[in-house]
XYZ file of N, CA and C in Angstrom:
852
model
N 0.855 -1.195 0.000
C 0.000 0.000 0.000
C 0.877 1.225 0.000
N 0.809 2.055 -1.032
C 1.646 3.256 -1.133
C 0.833 4.489 -0.857
N 1.529 5.576 -0.597
C 0.882 6.840 -0.314
C 1.545 7.934 -1.113
N 0.762 8.890 -1.560
C 1.304 9.963 -2.385
C 1.987 11.006 -1.542
N 2.973 11.705 -2.100
C 3.674 12.754 -1.335
C 2.714 13.862 -0.936
N 3.090 14.555 0.133
C 2.269 15.647 0.638
C 2.298 16.824 -0.310
N 1.188 17.508 -0.448
C 1.145 18.759 -1.209
C 2.097 19.751 -0.560
N 3.010 20.287 -1.343
C 4.056 21.142 -0.787
C 3.486 22.380 -0.097
N 2.330 22.866 -0.534
C 1.812 24.120 -0.014
C 0.817 23.927 1.111
N 0.600 22.676 1.553
C -0.455 22.430 2.530
C 0.001 22.606 3.964
N 1.333 22.587 4.208
C 1.816 22.663 5.575
C 2.320 24.058 5.850
N 1.489 24.900 6.384
C 1.851 26.295 6.626
C 1.838 26.589 8.106
N 2.323 27.772 8.466
C 2.341 28.183 9.856
C 0.927 28.269 10.412
N 0.749 28.046 11.734
C -0.575 28.161 12.330
C -1.165 29.547 12.099
N -2.484 29.596 11.926
C -3.152 30.867 11.693
C -3.381 31.662 12.984
N -3.356 31.003 14.117
C -3.587 31.710 15.368
C -2.965 30.979 16.531
N -2.888 31.616 17.702
C -2.220 31.006 18.849
C -2.938 29.779 19.365
N -4.198 29.585 19.004
C -4.929 28.426 19.480
C -4.396 27.120 18.939
N -3.585 27.202 17.875
C -3.044 25.996 17.292
C -1.725 25.576 17.935
N -1.252 26.304 18.914
C 0.040 26.007 19.533
C -0.128 25.857 21.039
N 0.734 25.047 21.618
C 0.785 24.896 23.061
C 2.128 25.408 23.533
N 2.134 26.430 24.375
C 3.367 27.104 24.775
C 4.325 26.134 25.446
N 5.606 26.258 25.148
C 6.653 25.473 25.794
C 6.969 24.221 25.022
N 5.991 23.326 24.861
C 6.254 22.086 24.163
C 6.210 22.259 22.669
N 5.555 23.339 22.197
C 5.494 23.654 20.767
C 4.781 22.568 19.979
N 3.801 21.892 20.608
C 3.054 20.864 19.910
C 1.697 21.399 19.513
N 1.231 21.077 18.306
C -0.049 21.561 17.856
C -1.173 20.764 18.481
N -2.294 21.446 18.750
C -3.442 20.791 19.334
C -4.446 20.363 18.287
N -4.263 20.827 17.063
C -5.196 20.489 16.014
C -4.765 19.216 15.310
N -5.691 18.308 14.974
C -5.326 17.097 14.244
C -4.932 17.427 12.823
N -4.133 16.562 12.250
C -3.705 16.740 10.870
C -4.855 16.408 9.935
N -5.317 17.381 9.099
C -6.465 17.125 8.247
C -6.117 16.352 6.985
N -4.799 16.178 6.695
C -4.450 15.571 5.433
C -4.618 14.071 5.478
N -5.049 13.512 4.379
C -5.123 12.084 4.230
C -4.256 11.701 3.041
N -3.802 10.471 3.044
C -2.950 10.003 1.967
C -3.723 9.051 1.073
N -3.477 9.138 -0.203
C -4.127 8.262 -1.160
C -3.088 7.389 -1.828
N -3.548 6.368 -2.497
C -2.624 5.457 -3.152
C -1.800 6.184 -4.202
N -0.550 5.789 -4.302
C 0.368 6.471 -5.211
C 0.592 5.643 -6.467
N 0.696 6.340 -7.591
C 1.060 5.692 -8.842
C 2.454 6.105 -9.264
N 3.155 6.771 -8.345
C 4.485 7.279 -8.683
C 5.448 6.135 -8.964
N 5.439 5.115 -8.105
C 6.266 3.935 -8.300
C 5.366 2.719 -8.121
N 4.615 2.334 -9.153
C 3.649 1.255 -9.008
C 4.282 -0.071 -8.631
N 5.589 -0.233 -8.885
C 6.233 -1.503 -8.563
C 6.820 -1.520 -7.167
N 6.629 -0.460 -6.405
C 7.177 -0.367 -5.058
C 6.035 -0.271 -4.063
N 6.048 -1.119 -3.071
C 5.000 -1.097 -2.055
C 5.590 -0.621 -0.741
N 4.956 0.353 -0.123
C 5.383 0.832 1.196
C 4.544 0.123 2.243
N 5.180 -0.649 3.112
C 4.468 -1.434 4.099
C 4.573 -0.778 5.449
N 3.437 -0.565 6.086
C 3.402 0.007 7.422
C 3.327 -1.101 8.442
N 4.210 -1.045 9.431
C 4.207 -2.051 10.480
C 3.151 -1.721 11.515
N 2.910 -2.659 12.421
C 1.964 -2.416 13.487
C 2.480 -1.325 14.403
N 1.569 -0.497 14.881
C 1.929 0.662 15.686
C 2.301 0.255 17.105
N 3.556 0.517 17.542
C 3.921 0.248 18.932
C 3.551 1.430 19.801
N 3.493 1.224 21.089
C 3.205 2.325 21.998
C 4.448 3.169 22.164
N 4.296 4.482 22.079
C 5.426 5.408 22.190
C 5.067 6.490 23.192
N 5.880 6.669 24.204
C 5.612 7.679 25.214
C 6.171 9.008 24.783
N 5.534 10.070 25.229
C 5.984 11.428 24.937
C 6.849 11.899 26.083
N 8.029 12.372 25.753
C 8.979 12.818 26.770
C 8.970 14.323 26.827
N 8.811 14.882 28.004
C 8.766 16.332 28.154
C 10.136 16.919 27.878
N 10.184 18.110 27.325
C 11.480 18.738 27.043
C 12.242 19.018 28.316
N 13.556 18.813 28.232
C 14.387 19.058 29.408
C 14.505 20.546 29.719
N 14.534 21.365 28.681
C 14.732 22.800 28.866
C 13.830 23.546 27.903
N 12.638 23.969 28.335
C 11.719 24.658 27.420
C 12.379 25.890 26.816
N 11.925 26.265 25.615
C 12.486 27.423 24.915
C 12.322 28.677 25.749
N 13.358 29.489 25.755
C 13.329 30.729 26.506
C 13.243 31.898 25.553
N 12.451 32.883 25.920
C 12.280 34.075 25.097
C 13.115 35.204 25.671
N 13.953 35.815 24.831
C 14.771 36.932 25.287
C 13.891 38.121 25.644
N 14.336 38.917 26.596
C 13.559 40.084 27.022
C 14.449 41.313 27.090
N 13.860 42.482 26.845
C 14.572 43.747 26.934
C 14.589 44.208 28.381
N 15.379 45.269 28.717
C 15.444 45.733 30.106
C 14.078 46.103 30.691
N 13.131 46.527 29.872
C 11.818 46.894 30.424
C 10.877 45.704 30.539
N 11.414 44.498 30.283
C 10.610 43.300 30.470
C 9.830 42.865 29.256
N 9.908 43.608 28.159
C 9.167 43.254 26.960
C 9.956 42.236 26.132
N 9.230 41.327 25.485
C 9.882 40.321 24.660
C 10.557 40.988 23.464
N 11.727 40.469 23.125
C 12.476 41.004 21.999
C 12.134 40.195 20.760
N 11.653 40.842 19.722
C 11.334 40.179 18.462
C 12.521 40.326 17.523
N 13.135 39.221 17.166
C 14.298 39.250 16.290
C 13.853 39.442 14.849
N 14.678 40.084 14.037
C 14.304 40.297 12.629
C 14.221 38.970 11.893
N 13.249 38.816 11.000
C 13.103 37.562 10.259
C 14.174 37.416 9.205
N 14.499 36.158 8.887
C 15.403 35.865 7.784
C 16.864 36.038 8.140
N 17.727 35.401 7.334
C 19.177 35.540 7.438
C 19.682 35.180 8.827
N 19.092 34.143 9.430
C 19.471 33.725 10.773
C 20.449 32.560 10.691
N 21.528 32.654 11.458
C 22.517 31.601 11.457
C 22.014 30.373 12.201
N 22.542 29.213 11.807
C 22.224 27.985 12.518
C 22.815 28.050 13.922
N 22.129 27.406 14.857
C 22.524 27.483 16.264
C 22.600 26.085 16.859
N 23.278 25.158 16.167
C 23.319 23.769 16.588
C 24.637 23.421 17.261
N 24.616 22.497 18.262
C 25.840 22.071 18.940
C 26.686 21.209 18.022
N 27.974 21.035 18.355
C 28.840 20.187 17.526
C 28.398 18.733 17.581
N 28.730 17.980 16.527
C 28.361 16.567 16.470
C 29.212 15.764 17.439
N 28.652 14.635 17.895
C 29.287 13.901 18.984
C 30.482 13.071 18.539
N 30.402 12.413 17.370
C 31.482 11.533 16.934
C 31.760 11.714 15.451
N 32.892 11.164 15.012
C 33.216 11.185 13.593
C 32.165 10.444 12.781
N 31.647 9.347 13.334
C 30.642 8.571 12.610
C 29.393 9.402 12.337
N 28.982 10.211 13.309
C 27.812 11.066 13.125
C 28.071 12.112 12.037
N 29.228 12.756 12.111
C 29.553 13.786 11.126
C 29.653 13.193 9.726
N 30.355 12.066 9.606
C 30.545 11.452 8.293
C 29.217 10.963 7.711
N 28.335 10.460 8.580
C 27.056 9.961 8.093
C 26.181 11.089 7.549
N 26.130 12.193 8.253
C 25.354 13.345 7.779
C 25.911 13.847 6.454
N 27.225 13.988 6.382
C 27.859 14.484 5.164
C 27.584 13.548 3.987
N 27.618 12.236 4.252
C 27.380 11.264 3.191
C 25.959 11.380 2.645
N 24.967 11.450 3.516
C 23.581 11.543 3.067
C 23.344 12.798 2.220
N 23.927 13.903 2.642
C 23.767 15.155 1.885
C 24.397 15.035 0.508
N 25.623 14.511 0.440
C 26.306 14.401 -0.841
C 25.613 13.408 -1.765
N 25.065 12.335 -1.205
C 24.359 11.350 -2.019
C 23.155 11.970 -2.712
N 22.359 12.713 -1.956
C 21.145 13.277 -2.542
C 21.470 14.403 -3.516
N 22.443 15.223 -3.192
C 22.834 16.295 -4.118
C 23.362 15.728 -5.422
N 24.125 14.648 -5.328
C 24.666 14.030 -6.526
C 23.561 13.371 -7.350
N 22.674 12.640 -6.680
C 21.581 11.965 -7.383
C 20.654 12.956 -8.063
N 20.384 14.063 -7.396
C 19.471 15.082 -7.927
C 20.243 16.289 -8.467
N 21.362 16.049 -9.097
C 22.213 17.155 -9.562
C 21.511 18.055 -10.572
N 20.529 17.498 -11.290
C 19.837 18.296 -12.301
C 18.535 18.897 -11.798
N 18.260 18.774 -10.510
C 17.037 19.325 -9.931
C 17.338 20.617 -9.169
N 16.407 21.555 -9.228
C 16.560 22.831 -8.536
C 15.376 23.111 -7.619
N 14.649 22.054 -7.230
C 13.408 22.241 -6.483
C 13.445 21.586 -5.100
N 14.617 21.567 -4.466
C 14.713 20.963 -3.144
C 15.831 21.622 -2.356
N 15.775 21.409 -1.037
C 16.844 21.861 -0.155
C 17.179 20.716 0.787
N 18.447 20.371 0.882
C 18.897 19.317 1.784
C 19.999 19.875 2.663
N 19.956 19.540 3.948
C 20.966 20.037 4.879
C 21.033 19.103 6.082
N 21.950 19.410 6.987
C 22.114 18.600 8.178
C 22.683 19.408 9.328
N 22.212 19.087 10.548
C 22.636 19.792 11.747
C 22.478 21.298 11.590
N 21.409 21.689 10.917
C 21.095 23.088 10.653
C 19.800 23.451 11.382
N 19.766 24.605 12.004
C 18.608 24.996 12.801
C 17.399 25.312 11.927
N 16.243 24.808 12.375
C 14.959 25.162 11.772
C 14.232 26.058 12.774
N 13.984 27.305 12.385
C 13.244 28.249 13.220
C 11.782 28.248 12.774
N 10.876 27.995 13.730
C 9.470 27.859 13.338
C 8.506 28.567 14.292
N 8.969 29.571 14.995
C 8.115 30.288 15.938
C 6.951 30.970 15.211
N 5.702 30.787 15.664
C 4.574 31.497 15.044
C 4.664 32.996 15.250
N 5.478 33.412 16.230
C 5.695 34.848 16.472
C 6.931 35.355 15.732
N 7.524 34.485 14.919
C 8.699 34.842 14.124
C 9.856 35.330 15.001
N 10.153 34.546 16.035
C 11.244 34.873 16.950
C 12.322 33.805 16.872
N 13.548 34.256 16.755
C 14.671 33.327 16.734
C 14.915 32.704 18.114
N 14.469 33.386 19.161
C 14.779 32.959 20.519
C 13.886 31.833 21.021
N 12.900 31.413 20.257
C 12.015 30.342 20.714
C 11.594 29.474 19.533
N 11.202 28.243 19.839
C 10.689 27.308 18.847
C 11.691 27.056 17.724
N 12.737 26.288 18.039
C 13.699 25.918 17.002
C 14.271 24.543 17.312
N 14.585 23.832 16.252
C 15.186 22.502 16.346
C 16.180 22.337 15.207
N 17.141 21.436 15.390
C 18.130 21.186 14.350
C 18.244 19.712 14.023
N 17.418 19.194 13.110
C 17.533 17.780 12.718
C 18.916 17.468 12.163
N 19.351 16.233 12.342
C 20.663 15.844 11.827
C 20.691 15.864 10.301
N 19.570 15.489 9.690
C 19.464 15.502 8.229
C 18.007 15.761 7.872
N 17.779 16.666 6.920
C 16.407 16.907 6.495
C 16.358 17.374 5.050
N 15.198 17.147 4.433
C 14.971 17.513 3.040
C 13.649 18.260 2.950
N 13.668 19.385 2.249
C 12.450 20.132 1.952
C 12.255 20.097 0.444
N 11.069 19.733 0.000
C 10.764 19.645 -1.422
C 9.959 20.857 -1.874
N 9.992 21.115 -3.174
C 9.218 22.215 -3.720
C 9.708 23.576 -3.297
N 11.019 23.726 -3.160
C 11.604 25.004 -2.760
C 12.832 25.284 -3.615
N 13.394 26.468 -3.492
C 14.547 26.849 -4.294
C 15.827 26.203 -3.762
N 16.587 25.642 -4.651
C 17.865 25.047 -4.265
C 18.929 26.137 -4.212
N 19.312 26.521 -3.010
C 20.333 27.552 -2.807
C 20.885 27.417 -1.390
N 22.097 27.925 -1.136
C 22.668 27.850 0.215
C 21.866 28.708 1.193
N 21.791 28.249 2.433
C 21.113 28.995 3.496
C 21.926 28.877 4.780
N 21.809 29.882 5.638
C 22.457 29.837 6.948
C 21.644 29.006 7.933
N 20.344 28.942 7.725
C 19.423 28.177 8.543
C 18.122 28.087 7.759
N 17.180 27.311 8.291
C 15.867 27.225 7.640
C 14.862 27.968 8.517
N 14.348 29.071 8.001
C 13.415 29.920 8.736
C 12.034 29.740 8.106
N 11.154 29.051 8.797
C 9.885 28.637 8.210
C 9.089 29.818 7.681
N 9.045 30.925 8.445
C 8.219 32.054 8.014
C 8.823 32.799 6.826
N 10.081 32.486 6.478
C 10.690 33.061 5.286
C 10.683 32.083 4.113
N 10.105 30.886 4.326
C 10.111 29.835 3.308
C 8.693 29.372 2.977
N 7.771 30.317 2.923
C 6.381 30.022 2.577
C 5.745 29.012 3.523
N 6.203 29.004 4.773
C 5.612 28.119 5.761
C 5.969 26.655 5.598
N 6.978 26.357 4.807
C 7.331 24.959 4.527
C 8.167 24.360 5.661
N 7.827 23.105 5.990
C 8.595 22.301 6.934
C 9.247 21.144 6.164
N 10.202 20.440 6.793
C 10.845 19.313 6.100
C 9.852 18.216 5.724
N 10.109 17.605 4.577
C 9.319 16.461 4.132
C 9.945 15.147 4.586
N 11.249 15.175 4.839
C 11.966 13.996 5.331
C 12.945 14.446 6.403
N 12.979 13.705 7.506
C 13.948 13.972 8.578
C 14.590 12.657 8.985
N 15.911 12.689 9.182
C 16.653 11.555 9.733
C 17.441 12.048 10.934
N 17.237 11.397 12.070
C 18.005 11.701 13.274
C 18.996 10.574 13.538
N 20.209 10.933 13.939
C 21.234 9.961 14.296
C 21.277 9.825 15.807
N 20.998 8.631 16.288
C 20.925 8.399 17.726
C 22.316 8.410 18.359
N 22.349 8.864 19.601
C 23.553 8.785 20.425
C 23.098 8.588 21.859
N 24.033 8.335 22.755
C 23.668 8.112 24.154
C 22.922 9.300 24.740
N 23.284 10.500 24.324
C 22.687 11.699 24.926
C 21.408 12.153 24.223
N 21.156 11.668 23.002
C 19.996 12.160 22.253
C 18.937 11.102 21.954
N 19.248 9.822 22.164
C 18.346 8.751 21.728
C 16.954 8.883 22.328
N 16.869 9.183 23.618
C 15.566 9.287 24.265
C 14.736 10.416 23.659
N 15.378 11.546 23.401
C 14.670 12.678 22.799
C 14.271 12.383 21.359
N 15.163 11.744 20.606
C 14.869 11.432 19.212
C 13.683 10.473 19.095
N 13.579 9.527 20.035
C 12.485 8.554 19.988
C 11.189 9.097 20.572
N 11.292 10.142 21.395
C 10.106 10.647 22.082
C 9.706 12.048 21.687
N 10.344 13.041 22.292
C 9.960 14.435 22.070
C 10.032 14.836 20.607
N 11.158 14.530 19.948
C 11.308 14.947 18.548
C 10.313 14.219 17.647
N 10.116 12.960 17.897
C 9.147 12.203 17.099
C 7.761 12.831 17.208
N 7.386 13.229 18.419
C 6.094 13.871 18.630
C 6.048 15.245 17.950
N 7.136 15.978 18.043
C 7.209 17.305 17.422
C 7.098 17.210 15.905
N 7.845 16.288 15.314
C 7.814 16.144 13.858
C 6.459 15.648 13.365
N 5.770 14.900 14.212
C 4.442 14.411 13.853
C 3.382 15.498 13.977
N 3.363 16.203 15.084
C 2.250 17.100 15.393
C 2.452 18.533 14.912
N 3.694 19.014 14.916
C 3.956 20.407 14.545
C 4.540 20.509 13.141
N 5.626 19.789 12.888
C 6.234 19.825 11.564
C 5.364 19.088 10.545
N 4.688 18.044 10.991
C 3.900 17.180 10.105
C 4.749 16.652 8.964
N 5.942 16.246 9.329
C 6.890 15.699 8.362
C 6.454 14.291 7.959
N 6.224 14.047 6.670
C 5.689 12.748 6.252
C 6.580 11.557 6.562
N 7.900 11.681 6.366
C 8.811 10.553 6.557
C 9.845 10.888 7.629
N 9.891 10.058 8.681
C 10.856 10.262 9.768
C 11.597 8.955 10.017
N 12.927 9.043 10.063
C 13.776 7.883 10.320
C 14.761 8.219 11.434
N 15.182 7.191 12.144
C 16.343 7.371 13.026
C 17.300 6.211 12.823
N 18.585 6.494 13.089
C 19.654 5.525 12.846
C 20.769 5.755 13.851
N 21.278 4.671 14.418
C 22.404 4.738 15.344
C 23.656 4.246 14.623
N 24.621 5.139 14.360
C 25.822 4.735 13.618
C 26.668 3.695 14.334
N 26.468 3.532 15.646
C 27.260 2.573 16.414
C 26.556 1.228 16.548
N 25.300 1.233 17.012
C 24.566 -0.022 17.198
C 23.848 -0.467 15.930
N 23.715 0.435 14.955
C 23.011 0.197 13.689
C 21.501 0.027 13.879
N 20.968 0.521 14.991
C 19.514 0.545 15.157
C 18.910 1.456 14.091
N 17.877 0.963 13.419
C 17.286 1.715 12.309
C 15.771 1.527 12.320
N 15.048 2.653 12.345
C 13.586 2.622 12.323
C 13.079 3.716 11.386
N 11.893 3.518 10.858
C 11.295 4.507 9.969
C 9.806 4.618 10.201
N 9.257 5.815 9.942
C 7.835 6.081 10.175
C 7.278 6.917 9.033
N 5.997 6.702 8.747
C 5.304 7.490 7.734
C 4.037 8.069 8.348
N 3.766 9.325 8.031
C 2.625 10.022 8.611
C 1.333 9.609 7.884
N 0.401 9.043 8.616
C -0.881 8.620 8.066
C -1.990 9.217 8.918
N -2.820 10.066 8.304
C -3.918 10.720 9.030
C -3.420 11.415 10.298
N -2.260 12.049 10.210
C -1.734 12.827 11.323
C -0.985 12.046 12.373
N -0.784 10.734 12.163
C -0.102 9.900 13.148
C 0.993 9.087 12.479
N 2.161 9.011 13.119
C 3.249 8.210 12.577
C 2.936 6.726 12.709
N 3.066 6.025 11.585
C 2.957 4.574 11.564
C 4.319 3.998 11.212
N 4.789 2.990 11.954
C 6.095 2.399 11.637
C 6.104 1.781 10.247
N 7.216 1.941 9.556
C 7.400 1.339 8.239
C 8.022 -0.046 8.394
N 7.443 -1.017 7.743
C 7.972 -2.375 7.802
C 9.129 -2.509 6.834
N 10.195 -3.117 7.266
C 11.372 -3.290 6.418
C 11.141 -4.396 5.391
N 11.799 -4.257 4.231
C 11.721 -5.329 3.243
C 12.750 -6.407 3.576
N 12.974 -7.336 2.657
C 13.883 -8.449 2.930
C 15.309 -7.982 3.181
N 15.682 -6.861 2.580
C 17.041 -6.327 2.783
C 17.144 -5.457 4.033
N 16.029 -5.233 4.712
C 16.046 -4.369 5.888
C 15.867 -2.904 5.554
N 15.554 -2.595 4.291
C 15.371 -1.211 3.869
C 13.932 -0.780 4.126
N 13.746 0.543 4.227
C 12.405 1.114 4.395
C 12.179 2.166 3.312
N 10.965 2.187 2.783
C 10.647 3.033 1.638
C 10.285 4.447 2.083
N 10.893 5.443 1.445
C 10.533 6.847 1.657
C 9.708 7.310 0.467
N 8.426 7.521 0.685
C 7.540 7.979 -0.380
C 7.948 9.363 -0.867
N 8.416 10.209 0.028
C 8.779 11.575 -0.341
C 10.024 11.620 -1.229
N 11.002 10.793 -0.938
C 12.228 10.767 -1.727
C 12.093 9.887 -2.961
N 11.144 8.961 -2.928
C 11.064 7.985 -4.010
C 12.243 7.036 -3.983
N 12.777 6.782 -2.781
C 13.957 5.939 -2.599
C 13.780 5.050 -1.375
N 14.499 3.950 -1.374
C 14.625 3.161 -0.156
C 15.723 3.778 0.716
N 15.581 3.620 2.019
C 16.611 4.011 2.981
C 17.008 2.742 3.727
N 18.292 2.436 3.755
C 18.735 1.208 4.405
C 20.212 1.235 4.721
N 20.680 0.182 5.362
C 22.068 0.098 5.824
C 22.909 -0.665 4.802
N 24.067 -0.095 4.492
C 25.036 -0.727 3.594
C 26.424 -0.447 4.149
N 27.178 -1.498 4.438
C 28.524 -1.352 5.006
C 28.510 -0.453 6.243
N 27.542 -0.699 7.121
C 27.422 -0.013 8.413
C 27.101 1.482 8.289
N 26.646 1.901 7.137
C 26.232 3.288 6.948
C 24.825 3.327 6.368
N 24.105 4.396 6.664
C 22.781 4.578 6.106
C 22.917 5.106 4.686
N 22.263 4.416 3.734
C 22.383 4.764 2.326
C 21.003 4.819 1.667
N 20.996 5.350 0.449
C 19.786 5.381 -0.362
C 19.883 4.323 -1.455
N 18.712 3.771 -1.819
C 18.634 2.774 -2.880
C 17.479 3.143 -3.810
N 17.648 2.894 -5.088
C 16.617 3.209 -6.067
C 15.441 2.252 -5.913
N 14.291 2.565 -6.536
C 13.150 1.637 -6.479
C 13.499 0.255 -7.022
N 14.475 0.192 -7.928
C 14.892 -1.097 -8.481
C 15.882 -1.824 -7.583
N 16.327 -1.178 -6.502
C 17.222 -1.825 -5.558
C 18.690 -1.524 -5.755
N 19.022 -0.589 -6.639
C 20.432 -0.241 -6.869
C 20.914 0.764 -5.828
N 22.126 0.572 -5.360
C 22.723 1.503 -4.407
C 22.971 2.842 -5.078
N 22.544 3.929 -4.452
C 22.839 5.263 -4.964
C 24.308 5.567 -4.649
N 25.127 5.743 -5.666
C 26.567 5.915 -5.409
C 26.913 7.317 -4.940
N 27.973 7.396 -4.180
C 28.517 8.700 -3.806
C 29.301 9.252 -4.983
N 29.605 10.551 -4.989
C 30.426 11.106 -6.078
C 31.754 10.367 -6.244
N 32.365 9.968 -5.123
C 33.636 9.241 -5.192
C 33.443 7.862 -5.811
N 32.382 7.183 -5.427
C 32.106 5.861 -5.993
C 31.798 5.953 -7.483
N 31.092 6.997 -7.879
C 30.794 7.190 -9.304
C 32.070 7.418 -10.099
N 33.007 8.204 -9.527
C 34.273 8.473 -10.212
C 35.087 7.196 -10.368
N 35.124 6.364 -9.327
C 35.857 5.094 -9.403
C 35.238 4.182 -10.448
N 33.906 4.097 -10.452
C 33.221 3.241 -11.426
C 33.479 3.712 -12.855
N 33.492 5.014 -13.079
C 33.760 5.555 -14.409
C 35.190 5.250 -14.840
N 36.128 5.356 -13.903
C 37.526 5.044 -14.215
C 37.674 3.572 -14.583
N 36.988 2.700 -13.859
C 37.062 1.270 -14.146
C 36.467 0.953 -15.520
N 35.370 1.613 -15.876
C 34.784 1.403 -17.200
C 35.740 1.859 -18.297
N 36.399 2.978 -18.062
C 37.350 3.492 -19.053
C 38.532 2.535 -19.232
N 39.015 1.979 -18.127
C 40.132 1.045 -18.190
C 39.748 -0.224 -18.929
N 38.530 -0.727 -18.697
C 38.075 -1.936 -19.390
C 37.933 -1.678 -20.882
N 37.399 -0.517 -21.238
C 37.261 -0.167 -22.655
C 38.623 -0.047 -23.315
N 39.566 0.576 -22.624
C 40.914 0.730 -23.184
C 41.575 -0.626 -23.399
N 41.391 -1.532 -22.431
C 41.974 -2.873 -22.559
C 41.370 -3.624 -23.740
N 40.069 -3.466 -23.930
C 39.405 -4.128 -25.056
C 39.914 -3.584 -26.388
N 40.104 -2.281 -26.479
C 40.616 -1.675 -27.703
C 42.029 -2.165 -28.015
N 42.842 -2.311 -26.975
C 44.214 -2.797 -27.193
C 44.199 -4.226 -27.713
N 43.246 -5.029 -27.224
C 43.131 -6.399 -27.720
C 42.816 -6.415 -29.209
N 42.110 -5.391 -29.660
C 41.757 -5.290 -31.075
C 42.827 -4.568 -31.895
N 43.949 -4.252 -31.259
C 45.039 -3.586 -31.958
C 44.838 -2.102 -32.141
N 44.008 -1.511 -31.308
C 43.715 -0.084 -31.394
C 44.303 0.625 -30.183
N 45.043 1.666 -30.451
C 45.607 2.444 -29.368
C 44.541 3.420 -28.867
N 44.031 3.232 -27.615
C 42.976 4.126 -27.117
C 43.390 5.583 -27.025
N 44.717 5.834 -26.907
C 45.192 7.213 -26.788
C 45.074 7.954 -28.118
N 44.954 7.212 -29.206
C 44.852 7.853 -30.512
C 43.411 8.151 -30.907
N 42.474 7.697 -30.082
C 41.057 7.949 -30.362
C 40.654 9.278 -29.721
N 40.183 10.184 -30.534
C 39.822 11.504 -30.025
C 38.451 11.458 -29.403
């Protein structure tokens, strides 16, 4: 059973304060969107696993709003806001984020309608304040937007768009939040259709798809991969790293892997030409 990607323009900022709950930043309104069967990849089936019970974990440190000397809240100017994320915990985390970004940029080199980043702050305050309501997913993709460099993702400067795909990398200090608070936030506030988490050390890997406003676990196929309807790709583990795979099951190569493969093809062609008595260097 497949589901079609979300309409890019349907996920906008709340129209009023009644749609937000202060501190936790979770929406109180149910998600009105429903998913219909997809014909995008008719040969690919996205299987939803049975829903396990998931507890909601309260934030350790609620967002704080800056104040001026007279006690009034300070409203920061919109746009052009730098990312405000902590450093990554290990080399494996950094390398994994970098790999996912390079893979998608390389695969979609001819596309100009997406933004992919990692460990970059997403500012989403309904009051358009940098000092409150922000998160920094380890990896995220926004579709239907301009492909250009950004210092951060500011929702109110991006037509109200939130990520369509998020991947969090688990660690000892973040795993509980990634499985609880962030999962709830991405479901209820971001309404991100595809959410995955992966532990670069233990190789724990889970995926979820948003159905009628609620995350449903994605069932893995025989290879252990999970289908991302938004990316039109499988997400799975290869050589202890999280990778992308085409609907046909081919590994999406990195730029370095593509260069090596091209060099090997050139060498094989040159060897074949020499067998035929042709000097490949003389062929223009």
